[in-house]
mmCIF file of C-alpha atoms in Angstrom:
data_model
loop_
_atom_site.group_PDB
_atom_site.id
_atom_site.type_symbol
_atom_site.label_atom_id
_atom_site.label_comp_id
_atom_site.label_asym_id
_atom_site.label_seq_id
_atom_site.Cartn_x
_atom_site.Cartn_y
_atom_site.Cartn_z
ATOM 1 C CA ALA X 22 -0.286 0.292 0.531
ATOM 2 C CA PRO X 23 2.802 2.485 1.048
ATOM 3 C CA SER X 24 4.133 1.960 -2.799
ATOM 4 C CA ASP X 25 0.779 3.308 -4.137
ATOM 5 C CA ALA X 26 0.450 6.030 -2.252
ATOM 6 C CA LYS X 27 3.607 6.665 -3.665
ATOM 7 C CA GLU X 28 3.075 6.618 -7.250
ATOM 8 C CA ALA X 29 -0.378 8.777 -6.721
ATOM 9 C CA ALA X 30 2.252 11.075 -4.656
ATOM 10 C CA VAL X 31 4.051 11.375 -8.145
ATOM 11 C CA PHE X 32 1.621 11.741 -10.736
ATOM 12 C CA THR X 33 0.421 14.381 -11.637
ATOM 13 C CA ASP X 34 -3.453 15.642 -13.376
ATOM 14 C CA PRO X 35 -1.959 15.590 -17.480
ATOM 15 C CA ALA X 36 -4.916 18.442 -17.384
ATOM 16 C CA ALA X 37 -3.604 20.899 -15.018
ATOM 17 C CA THR X 38 -0.385 20.700 -16.152
ATOM 18 C CA SER X 39 -0.521 20.580 -20.427
ATOM 19 C CA ALA X 40 -3.101 24.349 -19.760
ATOM 20 C CA PRO X 41 0.420 26.643 -19.983
ATOM 21 C CA SER X 42 2.059 24.744 -22.461
ATOM 22 C CA ASP X 43 -1.370 24.816 -24.774
ATOM 23 C CA ALA X 44 -1.342 28.810 -24.019
ATOM 24 C CA LYS X 45 1.929 28.405 -24.802
ATOM 25 C CA GLU X 46 1.648 26.927 -28.368
ATOM 26 C CA ALA X 47 -1.463 28.322 -29.214
ATOM 27 C CA SER X 48 -0.381 32.230 -28.706
ATOM 28 C CA LEU X 49 2.728 31.294 -30.482
ATOM 29 C CA ARG X 50 0.472 29.895 -33.797
ATOM 30 C CA LYS X 51 -1.423 33.276 -33.693
ATOM 31 C CA ALA X 52 2.299 34.539 -33.972
ATOM 32 C CA ILE X 53 2.853 32.269 -36.333
ATOM 33 C CA GLU X 54 0.052 33.276 -38.726
ATOM 34 C CA ALA X 55 0.322 36.861 -37.780
ATOM 35 C CA VAL X 56 3.339 36.177 -39.830
ATOM 36 C CA PHE X 57 2.159 34.632 -42.971
ATOM 37 C CA PRO X 58 1.263 36.190 -46.415
ATOM 38 C CA LYS X 59 -2.236 36.070 -47.982
ATOM 39 C CA ASP X 60 -3.950 33.512 -49.094
ATOM 40 C CA ALA X 61 -4.305 32.819 -53.019
ATOM 41 C CA PRO X 62 -7.394 34.581 -53.676
ATOM 42 C CA PRO X 63 -11.569 32.228 -53.522
ATOM 43 C CA SER X 64 -11.053 32.211 -57.412
ATOM 44 C CA SER X 65 -7.073 31.021 -57.939
ATOM 45 C CA GLU X 66 -7.242 27.380 -58.633
ATOM 46 C CA ALA X 67 -4.694 27.019 -56.241
ATOM 47 C CA HIS X 68 -7.392 26.520 -53.728
ATOM 48 C CA VAL X 69 -8.403 22.899 -55.696
ATOM 49 C CA LYS X 70 -4.310 22.695 -57.327
ATOM 50 C CA VAL X 71 -2.123 22.411 -53.762
ATOM 51 C CA LYS X 72 -2.351 19.141 -52.097
ATOM 52 C CA PHE X 73 -1.431 18.227 -48.876
ATOM 53 C CA GLU X 74 0.495 15.100 -48.073
ATOM 54 C CA GLY X 75 0.233 13.860 -44.504
ATOM 55 C CA ASN X 76 1.513 10.592 -45.329
ATOM 56 C CA HIS X 77 4.696 11.909 -46.422
ATOM 57 C CA LYS X 78 7.233 11.188 -44.680
ATOM 58 C CA TRP X 79 8.516 14.720 -44.472
ATOM 59 C CA PRO X 80 5.286 16.161 -45.101
ATOM 60 C CA LEU X 81 4.447 18.848 -46.628
ATOM 61 C CA ALA X 82 2.006 20.547 -49.603
ATOM 62 C CA SER X 83 2.742 20.635 -53.317
ATOM 63 C CA PHE X 84 1.731 21.696 -56.551
ATOM 64 C CA SER X 85 2.314 21.029 -60.518
ATOM 65 C CA TYR X 86 1.963 24.565 -61.854
ATOM 66 C CA GLY X 87 2.255 24.213 -65.682
ATOM 67 C CA VAL X 88 2.504 21.808 -68.901
ATOM 68 C CA GLY X 89 4.557 19.106 -70.477
ATOM 69 C CA SER X 90 8.533 20.245 -70.374
ATOM 70 C CA ASP X 91 7.786 23.717 -68.427
ATOM 71 C CA ARG X 92 5.383 22.101 -65.857
ATOM 72 C CA ILE X 93 7.210 23.177 -62.256
ATOM 73 C CA ARG X 94 6.424 21.145 -59.282
ATOM 74 C CA PHE X 95 6.855 23.034 -55.787
ATOM 75 C CA GLN X 96 6.442 22.377 -52.101
ATOM 76 C CA THR X 97 6.547 23.934 -49.189
ATOM 77 C CA THR X 98 7.301 22.348 -45.906
ATOM 78 C CA LEU X 99 5.014 21.223 -42.452
ATOM 79 C CA ALA X 100 8.743 21.570 -40.574
ATOM 80 C CA ASN X 101 9.286 25.403 -42.004
ATOM 81 C CA SER X 102 5.397 26.819 -42.085
ATOM 82 C CA GLY X 103 4.792 25.782 -38.495
ATOM 83 C CA HIS X 104 0.860 23.748 -38.437
ATOM 84 C CA GLU X 105 0.191 21.537 -41.923
ATOM 85 C CA GLU X 106 -2.935 24.843 -43.011
ATOM 86 C CA GLY X 107 0.398 27.140 -42.477
ATOM 87 C CA ALA X 108 2.174 24.442 -44.990
ATOM 88 C CA LEU X 109 -1.236 25.562 -47.709
ATOM 89 C CA ILE X 110 -0.993 28.915 -47.784
ATOM 90 C CA ILE X 111 2.186 29.762 -47.781
ATOM 91 C CA ALA X 112 1.798 27.168 -51.183
ATOM 92 C CA ARG X 113 -1.347 29.012 -52.914
ATOM 93 C CA ALA X 114 0.347 32.045 -52.468
ATOM 94 C CA CYS X 115 3.507 30.163 -54.133
ATOM 95 C CA TYR X 116 0.766 29.329 -56.865
ATOM 96 C CA ALA X 117 -0.439 32.378 -57.022
ATOM 97 C CA ARG X 118 3.032 33.773 -57.690
ATOM 98 C CA PHE X 119 3.481 31.579 -60.400
ATOM 99 C CA GLU X 120 -0.407 32.936 -61.960
ATOM 100 C CA GLN X 121 1.233 36.551 -61.925
ATOM 101 C CA GLY X 122 3.743 35.640 -63.607
ATOM 102 C CA MET X 123 6.826 35.488 -61.797
ATOM 103 C CA ASN X 124 9.651 33.105 -61.617
ATOM 104 C CA PHE X 125 10.502 29.686 -60.465
ATOM 105 C CA GLU X 126 13.110 31.881 -58.806
ATOM 106 C CA GLU X 127 11.281 34.449 -57.319
ATOM 107 C CA VAL X 128 8.598 32.056 -55.896
ATOM 108 C CA LYS X 129 11.683 29.559 -54.260
ATOM 109 C CA GLN X 130 12.876 33.817 -52.682
ATOM 110 C CA PHE X 131 8.915 34.169 -51.816
ATOM 111 C CA ARG X 132 8.642 30.835 -50.302
ATOM 112 C CA GLN X 133 12.371 31.127 -48.342
ATOM 113 C CA GLU X 134 11.288 34.744 -47.299
ATOM 114 C CA CYS X 135 8.157 33.000 -46.106
ATOM 115 C CA TYR X 136 9.887 30.326 -43.429
ATOM 116 C CA GLU X 137 12.305 32.910 -42.233
ATOM 117 C CA ARG X 138 9.523 35.011 -40.777
ATOM 118 C CA ILE X 139 8.312 31.638 -40.073
ATOM 119 C CA ARG X 140 10.836 31.138 -37.905
ATOM 120 C CA ALA X 141 12.315 34.661 -36.437
ATOM 121 C CA VAL X 142 8.688 34.061 -34.718
ATOM 122 C CA LYS X 143 9.352 30.226 -33.917
ATOM 123 C CA GLN X 144 13.220 32.133 -32.460
ATOM 124 C CA GLY X 145 11.525 34.602 -30.444
ATOM 125 C CA ALA X 146 10.181 32.751 -28.294
ATOM 126 C CA GLU X 147 11.781 30.264 -26.770
ATOM 127 C CA GLY X 148 14.363 33.284 -26.439
ATOM 128 C CA LEU X 149 16.361 33.200 -28.719
ATOM 129 C CA ALA X 150 18.129 35.365 -32.478
ATOM 130 C CA ARG X 151 20.772 35.933 -34.980
ATOM 131 C CA ASP X 152 23.447 38.467 -33.860
ATOM 132 C CA SER X 153 25.272 40.290 -36.285
ATOM 133 C CA ARG X 154 26.742 37.492 -37.449
ATOM 134 C CA GLY X 155 24.336 34.931 -37.790
ATOM 135 C CA ARG X 156 24.963 33.549 -34.926
ATOM 136 C CA LEU X 157 21.606 32.470 -32.291
ATOM 137 C CA LYS X 158 21.635 34.017 -28.378
ATOM 138 C CA ARG X 159 20.233 33.732 -26.412
ATOM 139 C CA THR X 160 18.089 37.350 -25.682
ATOM 140 C CA SER X 161 18.197 38.663 -22.320
ATOM 141 C CA SER X 162 14.479 38.034 -21.853
ATOM 142 C CA ASN X 163 15.470 34.014 -21.464
ATOM 143 C CA MET X 164 18.857 34.803 -20.202
ATOM 144 C CA ALA X 165 19.340 33.890 -15.990
ATOM 145 C CA PRO X 166 18.928 37.614 -13.855
ATOM 146 C CA THR X 167 22.186 38.351 -13.088
ATOM 147 C CA SER X 168 21.999 38.642 -9.661
ATOM 148 C CA SER X 169 21.105 34.872 -8.688
ATOM 149 C CA PRO X 170 23.980 32.656 -9.922
ATOM 150 C CA SER X 171 23.726 30.470 -12.396
ATOM 151 C CA ALA X 172 26.014 27.752 -13.367
ATOM 152 C CA ALA X 173 28.077 29.439 -15.625
ATOM 153 C CA SER X 174 29.045 31.635 -13.401
ATOM 154 C CA THR X 175 29.777 30.019 -10.433
ATOM 155 C CA ALA X 176 31.619 27.719 -12.535
ATOM 156 C CA PRO X 177 36.529 28.560 -12.938
ATOM 157 C CA SER X 178 36.746 30.624 -15.542
ATOM 158 C CA ARG X 179 39.613 29.480 -17.863
ATOM 159 C CA ALA X 180 40.898 32.337 -16.778
ATOM 160 C CA THR X 181 41.945 31.406 -12.950
ATOM 161 C CA PRO X 182 45.006 30.098 -13.060
ATOM 162 C CA PRO X 183 45.919 26.849 -11.253
ATOM 163 C CA PRO X 184 46.452 25.639 -7.930
ATOM 164 C CA ALA X 185 50.174 26.577 -6.429
ATOM 165 C CA ALA X 186 52.088 23.894 -6.267
ATOM 166 C CA ALA X 187 53.621 24.488 -3.547
ATOM 167 C CA ALA X 188 50.106 23.703 -1.810
ATOM 168 C CA VAL X 189 50.149 20.280 -2.783
ATOM 169 C CA ALA X 190 52.789 17.737 -0.183
ATOM 170 C CA PRO X 191 54.769 16.764 -2.004
ATOM 171 C CA PRO X 192 54.442 12.322 -1.463
ATOM 172 C CA PRO X 193 56.855 11.033 1.494
ATOM 173 C CA ALA X 194 59.283 9.281 -0.973
ATOM 174 C CA ALA X 195 59.776 12.607 -3.272
ATOM 175 C CA ALA X 196 60.435 14.843 0.089
ATOM 176 C CA ALA X 197 63.514 12.755 1.387
ATOM 177 C CA VAL X 198 64.480 12.294 -1.832
ATOM 178 C CA ALA X 199 64.366 16.896 -1.754
ATOM 179 C CA ALA X 200 65.486 16.719 1.536
ATOM 180 C CA ALA X 201 69.029 14.795 0.956
ATOM 181 C CA ALA X 202 69.708 16.920 -2.010
ATOM 182 C CA ALA X 203 69.182 20.461 0.219
ATOM 183 C CA SER X 204 71.629 18.586 2.343
ATOM 184 C CA ALA X 205 74.641 18.080 0.042
#
């Protein structure tokens, strides 16, 4: 019976712990949706041509534009788009760009810009930002306060010199040899 009580004490209600996480995920999703491009107009063929492939190894939204040797296959991935609807919106917006006469490289650049805006929102939510050299760094809002020591501040720095050799007592045999050499 004591082990059952111990297990019961360790168990936490999933609903109680998932609520803040769900709110955070909903907030992140809303922030990502705010940076999505404008969806293709309802009259666009994009709403018929763009399909989501959820069973693919890397889920994606894809379409083919054009015919014959001018046919272009294009895709947006779930991982880069945030969620399924995001992949569909970005893919339809890309299709609309092809309908407007943009070439493959221009549409690819547009897709990349969409991905970068989404990535920036995700990194901001994780407290990360890119420095002038493009490296990810923690933002000050996500760092430990300076008044409380963190693990990094309590660890010795590389600049700390090693302890002095005299502070460590030599082994007894070495002490006898050193004393004999000093008296000779």
